[in-house]
């Protein structure tokens, strides 16, 4: 019994080893990063200069422009199509001696960095991006300083290129300095910005904007909204609002700036025309205006049209006269005969008598 269990264990272990080896083969061996446009040299393991090898890429012959120097494969002016899993086999037995996963890309350039406080006075966030792709994994190193002190940075769990920082104090006379460094296997580049806390305050747009017609008034629309839920203390740091609206038939907006009200009645709407309406928010003293809220559509109140009683089909039939039957078309050139001919002769005689008396 013990021998059977041992045999089963050996079989299972062997199967696991095979699966692991296959996955390792699929994943490729070591990764080699190279710059786009460069000439790339790949070495087949630790084989000597006199070794003879055959190279494959993704299981097929290497068709890119190349040269071979003993155990080395040299690719000319690589581009993104050069990416792949390269394997080398020692001649003449064909034993695989090495695998290289070639990844072609570029070193990063200076990232674009912006910072904003939509949760004033709690903190702010910074986000960044590269203007050009690198095509290979690139990480970002973030440092934030205030008054010569390094501040704690919390990376955003959803947006990988964003971090959050708490304000150490409000209305400081010292500027904040943010440095972002992009790093990958081919190089690195940094960008830095400096700012005052009040200059980056920008609320999120107002929420739950609703526009409704005012009953019995053909030119009014009632607009209401909520302050942004991300703004933490609207009591001590109130917001003011900017309303814009226009009928769909026109391109020109009309604007209304409001203090701290979260509603407004439009009184000059065109009767019967559909309107598009948006609202923006801003701290009453510092910062800049938010982006516009999601647009809402509304049409002023319209009076229900009065119903007109229609005439029944039977009444139409009774009052409508019947059309006259069509007249027969005259037949030109038909011969006259019978009583018609006699009547025509008598008329000629009377006419002749009258003419003789007149002459």
PDB file of C-alpha atoms in Angstrom, residues 17-280:
ATOM      1  CA  UNK A  17       7.139  19.902 -12.812  1.00  0.00           C
ATOM      2  CA  UNK A  18       6.064  19.543 -16.457  1.00  0.00           C
ATOM      3  CA  UNK A  19       3.270  22.127 -16.076  1.00  0.00           C
ATOM      4  CA  UNK A  20       5.640  24.563 -14.370  1.00  0.00           C
ATOM      5  CA  UNK A  21       8.216  24.086 -17.132  1.00  0.00           C
ATOM      6  CA  UNK A  22       5.570  24.691 -19.825  1.00  0.00           C
ATOM      7  CA  UNK A  23       4.348  27.883 -18.164  1.00  0.00           C
ATOM      8  CA  UNK A  24       7.898  29.049 -17.699  1.00  0.00           C
ATOM      9  CA  UNK A  25       8.486  28.426 -21.383  1.00  0.00           C
ATOM     10  CA  UNK A  26       5.344  30.329 -22.375  1.00  0.00           C
ATOM     11  CA  UNK A  27       6.232  33.269 -20.168  1.00  0.00           C
ATOM     12  CA  UNK A  28       9.712  33.370 -21.642  1.00  0.00           C
ATOM     13  CA  UNK A  29      13.070  33.622 -20.003  1.00  0.00           C
ATOM     14  CA  UNK A  30      14.794  36.856 -19.192  1.00  0.00           C
ATOM     15  CA  UNK A  31      13.428  40.180 -20.444  1.00  0.00           C
ATOM     16  CA  UNK A  32      15.638  42.426 -22.535  1.00  0.00           C
ATOM     17  CA  UNK A  33      14.536  46.055 -23.053  1.00  0.00           C
ATOM     18  CA  UNK A  34      15.838  47.978 -26.045  1.00  0.00           C
ATOM     19  CA  UNK A  35      15.260  51.385 -27.598  1.00  0.00           C
ATOM     20  CA  UNK A  36      13.249  51.784 -30.784  1.00  0.00           C
ATOM     21  CA  UNK A  37      15.518  52.392 -33.788  1.00  0.00           C
ATOM     22  CA  UNK A  38      18.616  50.865 -32.225  1.00  0.00           C
ATOM     23  CA  UNK A  39      20.614  47.801 -33.263  1.00  0.00           C
ATOM     24  CA  UNK A  40      20.025  45.035 -30.715  1.00  0.00           C
ATOM     25  CA  UNK A  41      22.377  42.197 -29.795  1.00  0.00           C
ATOM     26  CA  UNK A  42      21.044  39.089 -28.030  1.00  0.00           C
ATOM     27  CA  UNK A  43      23.468  36.548 -26.505  1.00  0.00           C
ATOM     28  CA  UNK A  44      22.563  32.850 -26.438  1.00  0.00           C
ATOM     29  CA  UNK A  45      23.212  32.022 -22.805  1.00  0.00           C
ATOM     30  CA  UNK A  46      26.865  31.506 -21.896  1.00  0.00           C
ATOM     31  CA  UNK A  47      27.924  29.820 -25.137  1.00  0.00           C
ATOM     32  CA  UNK A  48      31.386  30.664 -26.439  1.00  0.00           C
ATOM     33  CA  UNK A  49      32.216  32.642 -29.558  1.00  0.00           C
ATOM     34  CA  UNK A  50      32.754  29.500 -31.642  1.00  0.00           C
ATOM     35  CA  UNK A  51      29.277  28.095 -30.903  1.00  0.00           C
ATOM     36  CA  UNK A  52      26.840  27.547 -33.770  1.00  0.00           C
ATOM     37  CA  UNK A  53      23.209  28.294 -32.970  1.00  0.00           C
ATOM     38  CA  UNK A  54      19.828  28.678 -34.669  1.00  0.00           C
ATOM     39  CA  UNK A  55      17.439  31.460 -33.584  1.00  0.00           C
ATOM     40  CA  UNK A  56      13.639  31.407 -33.585  1.00  0.00           C
ATOM     41  CA  UNK A  57      11.124  34.128 -32.627  1.00  0.00           C
ATOM     42  CA  UNK A  58       7.747  33.012 -31.302  1.00  0.00           C
ATOM     43  CA  UNK A  59       8.497  29.558 -32.710  1.00  0.00           C
ATOM     44  CA  UNK A  60       9.198  30.688 -36.291  1.00  0.00           C
ATOM     45  CA  UNK A  61      12.216  31.812 -38.303  1.00  0.00           C
ATOM     46  CA  UNK A  62      13.542  35.313 -37.666  1.00  0.00           C
ATOM     47  CA  UNK A  63      12.600  37.393 -40.723  1.00  0.00           C
ATOM     48  CA  UNK A  64      13.728  40.812 -39.500  1.00  0.00           C
ATOM     49  CA  UNK A  65      16.895  42.398 -40.867  1.00  0.00           C
ATOM     50  CA  UNK A  66      19.644  40.660 -38.909  1.00  0.00           C
ATOM     51  CA  UNK A  67      23.150  39.331 -38.633  1.00  0.00           C
ATOM     52  CA  UNK A  68      24.624  36.437 -36.626  1.00  0.00           C
ATOM     53  CA  UNK A  69      27.987  36.383 -34.877  1.00  0.00           C
ATOM     54  CA  UNK A  70      28.549  33.005 -33.287  1.00  0.00           C
ATOM     55  CA  UNK A  71      26.034  32.695 -30.407  1.00  0.00           C
ATOM     56  CA  UNK A  72      24.840  36.269 -30.897  1.00  0.00           C
ATOM     57  CA  UNK A  73      21.836  37.532 -32.914  1.00  0.00           C
ATOM     58  CA  UNK A  74      21.986  41.149 -34.067  1.00  0.00           C
ATOM     59  CA  UNK A  75      18.722  42.852 -35.116  1.00  0.00           C
ATOM     60  CA  UNK A  76      18.987  46.034 -37.161  1.00  0.00           C
ATOM     61  CA  UNK A  77      16.961  49.164 -36.283  1.00  0.00           C
ATOM     62  CA  UNK A  78      14.314  47.424 -34.208  1.00  0.00           C
ATOM     63  CA  UNK A  79      10.719  48.650 -34.004  1.00  0.00           C
ATOM     64  CA  UNK A  80       7.568  47.459 -32.254  1.00  0.00           C
ATOM     65  CA  UNK A  81       7.228  44.527 -34.651  1.00  0.00           C
ATOM     66  CA  UNK A  82      10.530  43.206 -33.267  1.00  0.00           C
ATOM     67  CA  UNK A  83       8.899  42.374 -29.915  1.00  0.00           C
ATOM     68  CA  UNK A  84       8.694  38.658 -29.185  1.00  0.00           C
ATOM     69  CA  UNK A  85      10.098  35.579 -27.488  1.00  0.00           C
ATOM     70  CA  UNK A  86      13.470  34.701 -29.027  1.00  0.00           C
ATOM     71  CA  UNK A  87      14.863  31.185 -28.516  1.00  0.00           C
ATOM     72  CA  UNK A  88      18.295  29.900 -29.467  1.00  0.00           C
ATOM     73  CA  UNK A  89      19.166  26.237 -30.183  1.00  0.00           C
ATOM     74  CA  UNK A  90      22.687  24.865 -30.254  1.00  0.00           C
ATOM     75  CA  UNK A  91      23.689  23.003 -33.401  1.00  0.00           C
ATOM     76  CA  UNK A  92      23.749  20.210 -34.373  1.00  0.00           C
ATOM     77  CA  UNK A  93      21.589  18.534 -31.686  1.00  0.00           C
ATOM     78  CA  UNK A  94      19.042  21.385 -31.568  1.00  0.00           C
ATOM     79  CA  UNK A  95      18.999  21.709 -27.785  1.00  0.00           C
ATOM     80  CA  UNK A  96      17.460  24.956 -26.604  1.00  0.00           C
ATOM     81  CA  UNK A  97      20.003  26.940 -24.641  1.00  0.00           C
ATOM     82  CA  UNK A  98      18.317  30.258 -23.916  1.00  0.00           C
ATOM     83  CA  UNK A  99      15.140  32.352 -24.233  1.00  0.00           C
ATOM     84  CA  UNK A 100      14.932  36.141 -24.386  1.00  0.00           C
ATOM     85  CA  UNK A 101      11.723  38.170 -24.266  1.00  0.00           C
ATOM     86  CA  UNK A 102      12.597  41.274 -26.296  1.00  0.00           C
ATOM     87  CA  UNK A 103      10.607  44.403 -25.378  1.00  0.00           C
ATOM     88  CA  UNK A 104      11.142  47.471 -27.539  1.00  0.00           C
ATOM     89  CA  UNK A 105      10.233  50.975 -26.330  1.00  0.00           C
ATOM     90  CA  UNK A 106      11.461  54.452 -25.519  1.00  0.00           C
ATOM     91  CA  UNK A 107      12.768  56.233 -22.422  1.00  0.00           C
ATOM     92  CA  UNK A 108      10.166  58.528 -20.807  1.00  0.00           C
ATOM     93  CA  UNK A 109      10.044  62.275 -21.315  1.00  0.00           C
ATOM     94  CA  UNK A 110       9.035  64.855 -18.711  1.00  0.00           C
ATOM     95  CA  UNK A 111       5.540  64.058 -17.404  1.00  0.00           C
ATOM     96  CA  UNK A 112       2.766  66.654 -17.422  1.00  0.00           C
ATOM     97  CA  UNK A 113       1.708  67.426 -13.813  1.00  0.00           C
ATOM     98  CA  UNK A 114      -1.403  69.202 -12.475  1.00  0.00           C
ATOM     99  CA  UNK A 115      -2.623  69.655  -8.897  1.00  0.00           C
ATOM    100  CA  UNK A 116      -6.082  70.607  -7.683  1.00  0.00           C
ATOM    101  CA  UNK A 117      -8.049  70.904  -4.455  1.00  0.00           C
ATOM    102  CA  UNK A 118     -11.684  69.836  -4.806  1.00  0.00           C
ATOM    103  CA  UNK A 119     -11.900  69.038  -1.055  1.00  0.00           C
ATOM    104  CA  UNK A 120     -10.668  72.334   0.381  1.00  0.00           C
ATOM    105  CA  UNK A 121      -9.669  72.788   3.205  1.00  0.00           C
ATOM    106  CA  UNK A 122      -8.841  69.080   3.710  1.00  0.00           C
ATOM    107  CA  UNK A 123      -6.297  68.467   0.991  1.00  0.00           C
ATOM    108  CA  UNK A 124      -5.459  68.273  -2.694  1.00  0.00           C
ATOM    109  CA  UNK A 125      -4.522  65.740  -5.340  1.00  0.00           C
ATOM    110  CA  UNK A 126      -1.958  65.702  -8.131  1.00  0.00           C
ATOM    111  CA  UNK A 127      -2.206  63.778 -11.376  1.00  0.00           C
ATOM    112  CA  UNK A 128       0.259  63.247 -14.189  1.00  0.00           C
ATOM    113  CA  UNK A 129       0.632  61.653 -17.584  1.00  0.00           C
ATOM    114  CA  UNK A 130       3.175  61.180 -20.335  1.00  0.00           C
ATOM    115  CA  UNK A 131       2.594  63.000 -23.590  1.00  0.00           C
ATOM    116  CA  UNK A 132       4.106  60.117 -25.562  1.00  0.00           C
ATOM    117  CA  UNK A 133       3.826  56.366 -24.883  1.00  0.00           C
ATOM    118  CA  UNK A 134       6.943  54.420 -23.881  1.00  0.00           C
ATOM    119  CA  UNK A 135       5.547  50.957 -24.833  1.00  0.00           C
ATOM    120  CA  UNK A 136       7.293  49.376 -21.831  1.00  0.00           C
ATOM    121  CA  UNK A 137       6.455  49.416 -18.098  1.00  0.00           C
ATOM    122  CA  UNK A 138       7.026  52.865 -16.595  1.00  0.00           C
ATOM    123  CA  UNK A 139       6.787  53.771 -12.911  1.00  0.00           C
ATOM    124  CA  UNK A 140       6.438  57.172 -11.254  1.00  0.00           C
ATOM    125  CA  UNK A 141       8.211  58.465  -8.166  1.00  0.00           C
ATOM    126  CA  UNK A 142       6.343  61.242  -6.312  1.00  0.00           C
ATOM    127  CA  UNK A 143       7.702  63.765  -3.798  1.00  0.00           C
ATOM    128  CA  UNK A 144       5.771  66.672  -2.218  1.00  0.00           C
ATOM    129  CA  UNK A 145       7.388  69.314  -0.012  1.00  0.00           C
ATOM    130  CA  UNK A 146       6.084  72.258   2.010  1.00  0.00           C
ATOM    131  CA  UNK A 147       8.280  74.591   4.028  1.00  0.00           C
ATOM    132  CA  UNK A 148      11.252  72.239   3.546  1.00  0.00           C
ATOM    133  CA  UNK A 149       9.267  69.287   4.940  1.00  0.00           C
ATOM    134  CA  UNK A 150       8.395  66.186   2.945  1.00  0.00           C
ATOM    135  CA  UNK A 151       4.659  65.483   3.103  1.00  0.00           C
ATOM    136  CA  UNK A 152       3.033  62.072   3.191  1.00  0.00           C
ATOM    137  CA  UNK A 153       1.709  61.018  -0.195  1.00  0.00           C
ATOM    138  CA  UNK A 154      -1.149  58.543  -0.599  1.00  0.00           C
ATOM    139  CA  UNK A 155      -1.425  56.860  -3.986  1.00  0.00           C
ATOM    140  CA  UNK A 156      -4.932  56.647  -5.448  1.00  0.00           C
ATOM    141  CA  UNK A 157      -6.278  53.061  -5.439  1.00  0.00           C
ATOM    142  CA  UNK A 158      -8.185  53.571  -8.701  1.00  0.00           C
ATOM    143  CA  UNK A 159      -6.177  56.084 -10.728  1.00  0.00           C
ATOM    144  CA  UNK A 160      -2.596  54.844 -10.903  1.00  0.00           C
ATOM    145  CA  UNK A 161      -1.290  58.261 -11.993  1.00  0.00           C
ATOM    146  CA  UNK A 162      -2.790  60.197  -9.082  1.00  0.00           C
ATOM    147  CA  UNK A 163      -1.873  60.858  -5.452  1.00  0.00           C
ATOM    148  CA  UNK A 164      -3.548  62.620  -2.503  1.00  0.00           C
ATOM    149  CA  UNK A 165      -1.944  64.991   0.014  1.00  0.00           C
ATOM    150  CA  UNK A 166      -3.407  66.640   3.138  1.00  0.00           C
ATOM    151  CA  UNK A 167      -2.896  70.333   3.803  1.00  0.00           C
ATOM    152  CA  UNK A 168      -0.551  70.686   6.798  1.00  0.00           C
ATOM    153  CA  UNK A 169      -1.919  74.194   7.398  1.00  0.00           C
ATOM    154  CA  UNK A 170      -4.271  76.690   5.751  1.00  0.00           C
ATOM    155  CA  UNK A 171      -3.382  79.955   4.046  1.00  0.00           C
ATOM    156  CA  UNK A 172       0.316  79.244   4.374  1.00  0.00           C
ATOM    157  CA  UNK A 173       2.814  81.734   3.013  1.00  0.00           C
ATOM    158  CA  UNK A 174       5.025  78.833   1.885  1.00  0.00           C
ATOM    159  CA  UNK A 175       4.483  77.277  -1.512  1.00  0.00           C
ATOM    160  CA  UNK A 176       3.991  73.573  -2.178  1.00  0.00           C
ATOM    161  CA  UNK A 177       6.504  71.834  -4.443  1.00  0.00           C
ATOM    162  CA  UNK A 178       5.645  68.630  -6.294  1.00  0.00           C
ATOM    163  CA  UNK A 179       8.200  66.528  -8.195  1.00  0.00           C
ATOM    164  CA  UNK A 180       7.205  63.603 -10.425  1.00  0.00           C
ATOM    165  CA  UNK A 181       9.884  61.320 -11.922  1.00  0.00           C
ATOM    166  CA  UNK A 182       9.019  58.819 -14.672  1.00  0.00           C
ATOM    167  CA  UNK A 183      11.315  55.778 -14.659  1.00  0.00           C
ATOM    168  CA  UNK A 184      11.642  52.755 -16.914  1.00  0.00           C
ATOM    169  CA  UNK A 185      14.378  50.371 -18.028  1.00  0.00           C
ATOM    170  CA  UNK A 186      15.587  52.772 -20.719  1.00  0.00           C
ATOM    171  CA  UNK A 187      15.795  56.011 -18.734  1.00  0.00           C
ATOM    172  CA  UNK A 188      14.010  58.553 -16.532  1.00  0.00           C
ATOM    173  CA  UNK A 189      12.763  62.152 -16.652  1.00  0.00           C
ATOM    174  CA  UNK A 190      11.319  64.552 -14.049  1.00  0.00           C
ATOM    175  CA  UNK A 191       8.903  67.461 -13.829  1.00  0.00           C
ATOM    176  CA  UNK A 192       8.334  69.881 -10.932  1.00  0.00           C
ATOM    177  CA  UNK A 193       5.643  72.457 -10.168  1.00  0.00           C
ATOM    178  CA  UNK A 194       5.172  74.913  -7.279  1.00  0.00           C
ATOM    179  CA  UNK A 195       1.939  76.604  -6.143  1.00  0.00           C
ATOM    180  CA  UNK A 196       0.097  78.356  -3.319  1.00  0.00           C
ATOM    181  CA  UNK A 197      -2.744  76.442  -1.682  1.00  0.00           C
ATOM    182  CA  UNK A 198      -5.438  78.975  -2.660  1.00  0.00           C
ATOM    183  CA  UNK A 199      -4.482  78.918  -6.341  1.00  0.00           C
ATOM    184  CA  UNK A 200      -5.432  75.264  -6.901  1.00  0.00           C
ATOM    185  CA  UNK A 201      -8.888  75.365  -5.274  1.00  0.00           C
ATOM    186  CA  UNK A 202     -11.441  74.175  -7.831  1.00  0.00           C
ATOM    187  CA  UNK A 203     -14.680  72.479  -6.724  1.00  0.00           C
ATOM    188  CA  UNK A 204     -16.336  69.647  -8.582  1.00  0.00           C
ATOM    189  CA  UNK A 205     -19.440  70.606 -10.621  1.00  0.00           C
ATOM    190  CA  UNK A 206     -22.815  70.968  -8.850  1.00  0.00           C
ATOM    191  CA  UNK A 207     -24.872  67.795  -8.671  1.00  0.00           C
ATOM    192  CA  UNK A 208     -28.496  66.759  -9.253  1.00  0.00           C
ATOM    193  CA  UNK A 209     -29.369  69.709 -11.472  1.00  0.00           C
ATOM    194  CA  UNK A 210     -33.120  69.728 -12.180  1.00  0.00           C
ATOM    195  CA  UNK A 211     -35.103  72.117 -14.403  1.00  0.00           C
ATOM    196  CA  UNK A 212     -38.917  72.132 -14.300  1.00  0.00           C
ATOM    197  CA  UNK A 213     -41.581  74.293 -15.989  1.00  0.00           C
ATOM    198  CA  UNK A 214     -43.557  76.754 -13.852  1.00  0.00           C
ATOM    199  CA  UNK A 215     -47.322  76.023 -14.128  1.00  0.00           C
ATOM    200  CA  UNK A 216     -49.390  78.618 -15.990  1.00  0.00           C
ATOM    201  CA  UNK A 217     -46.295  80.567 -17.072  1.00  0.00           C
ATOM    202  CA  UNK A 218     -45.029  80.071 -20.601  1.00  0.00           C
ATOM    203  CA  UNK A 219     -41.665  81.851 -20.080  1.00  0.00           C
ATOM    204  CA  UNK A 220     -40.387  80.467 -16.774  1.00  0.00           C
ATOM    205  CA  UNK A 221     -38.226  77.518 -15.746  1.00  0.00           C
ATOM    206  CA  UNK A 222     -37.345  76.636 -12.152  1.00  0.00           C
ATOM    207  CA  UNK A 223     -33.744  75.332 -11.790  1.00  0.00           C
ATOM    208  CA  UNK A 224     -32.424  73.638  -8.616  1.00  0.00           C
ATOM    209  CA  UNK A 225     -29.169  71.819  -7.787  1.00  0.00           C
ATOM    210  CA  UNK A 226     -27.015  70.494  -4.948  1.00  0.00           C
ATOM    211  CA  UNK A 227     -23.528  71.625  -3.975  1.00  0.00           C
ATOM    212  CA  UNK A 228     -20.844  69.050  -4.926  1.00  0.00           C
ATOM    213  CA  UNK A 229     -20.747  66.183  -2.434  1.00  0.00           C
ATOM    214  CA  UNK A 230     -16.928  66.301  -2.418  1.00  0.00           C
ATOM    215  CA  UNK A 231     -16.939  69.830  -0.957  1.00  0.00           C
ATOM    216  CA  UNK A 232     -16.576  69.041   2.773  1.00  0.00           C
ATOM    217  CA  UNK A 233     -17.600  72.247   4.572  1.00  0.00           C
ATOM    218  CA  UNK A 234     -20.068  74.391   2.651  1.00  0.00           C
ATOM    219  CA  UNK A 235     -21.060  76.199   5.876  1.00  0.00           C
ATOM    220  CA  UNK A 236     -17.634  77.696   6.582  1.00  0.00           C
ATOM    221  CA  UNK A 237     -16.398  77.714   2.990  1.00  0.00           C
ATOM    222  CA  UNK A 238     -19.521  78.647   0.994  1.00  0.00           C
ATOM    223  CA  UNK A 239     -19.772  78.346  -2.761  1.00  0.00           C
ATOM    224  CA  UNK A 240     -21.215  80.668  -5.353  1.00  0.00           C
ATOM    225  CA  UNK A 241     -22.735  79.469  -8.604  1.00  0.00           C
ATOM    226  CA  UNK A 242     -22.837  80.371 -12.263  1.00  0.00           C
ATOM    227  CA  UNK A 243     -25.875  79.377 -14.331  1.00  0.00           C
ATOM    228  CA  UNK A 244     -25.976  79.305 -18.106  1.00  0.00           C
ATOM    229  CA  UNK A 245     -28.876  78.453 -20.385  1.00  0.00           C
ATOM    230  CA  UNK A 246     -29.914  78.713 -24.023  1.00  0.00           C
ATOM    231  CA  UNK A 247     -32.631  77.411 -26.329  1.00  0.00           C
ATOM    232  CA  UNK A 248     -31.532  74.581 -28.581  1.00  0.00           C
ATOM    233  CA  UNK A 249     -32.301  76.744 -31.623  1.00  0.00           C
ATOM    234  CA  UNK A 250     -29.544  79.232 -30.657  1.00  0.00           C
ATOM    235  CA  UNK A 251     -25.812  79.017 -29.941  1.00  0.00           C
ATOM    236  CA  UNK A 252     -25.504  82.014 -27.624  1.00  0.00           C
ATOM    237  CA  UNK A 253     -25.667  81.372 -23.859  1.00  0.00           C
ATOM    238  CA  UNK A 254     -27.293  83.586 -21.259  1.00  0.00           C
ATOM    239  CA  UNK A 255     -25.550  83.749 -17.852  1.00  0.00           C
ATOM    240  CA  UNK A 256     -26.573  84.414 -14.272  1.00  0.00           C
ATOM    241  CA  UNK A 257     -24.115  84.592 -11.328  1.00  0.00           C
ATOM    242  CA  UNK A 258     -25.617  83.723  -7.942  1.00  0.00           C
ATOM    243  CA  UNK A 259     -24.256  84.134  -4.410  1.00  0.00           C
ATOM    244  CA  UNK A 260     -24.889  81.010  -2.374  1.00  0.00           C
ATOM    245  CA  UNK A 261     -28.361  80.098  -3.623  1.00  0.00           C
ATOM    246  CA  UNK A 262     -28.952  76.606  -5.002  1.00  0.00           C
ATOM    247  CA  UNK A 263     -31.972  77.567  -7.111  1.00  0.00           C
ATOM    248  CA  UNK A 264     -32.930  80.108  -9.739  1.00  0.00           C
ATOM    249  CA  UNK A 265     -36.004  80.940 -11.816  1.00  0.00           C
ATOM    250  CA  UNK A 266     -35.432  81.701 -15.483  1.00  0.00           C
ATOM    251  CA  UNK A 267     -37.997  84.357 -16.452  1.00  0.00           C
ATOM    252  CA  UNK A 268     -37.111  85.133 -20.070  1.00  0.00           C
ATOM    253  CA  UNK A 269     -37.396  81.768 -21.748  1.00  0.00           C
ATOM    254  CA  UNK A 270     -38.952  81.534 -25.198  1.00  0.00           C
ATOM    255  CA  UNK A 271     -42.411  80.009 -25.054  1.00  0.00           C
ATOM    256  CA  UNK A 272     -42.520  76.432 -26.304  1.00  0.00           C
ATOM    257  CA  UNK A 273     -38.750  76.159 -26.910  1.00  0.00           C
ATOM    258  CA  UNK A 274     -36.570  73.437 -25.393  1.00  0.00           C
ATOM    259  CA  UNK A 275     -33.684  74.744 -23.243  1.00  0.00           C
ATOM    260  CA  UNK A 276     -30.301  73.325 -22.249  1.00  0.00           C
ATOM    261  CA  UNK A 277     -29.083  74.315 -18.765  1.00  0.00           C
ATOM    262  CA  UNK A 278     -25.776  73.913 -16.838  1.00  0.00           C
ATOM    263  CA  UNK A 279     -24.337  75.136 -13.525  1.00  0.00           C
ATOM    264  CA  UNK A 280     -20.753  75.714 -12.263  1.00  0.00           C
TER     265      UNK A 280
END
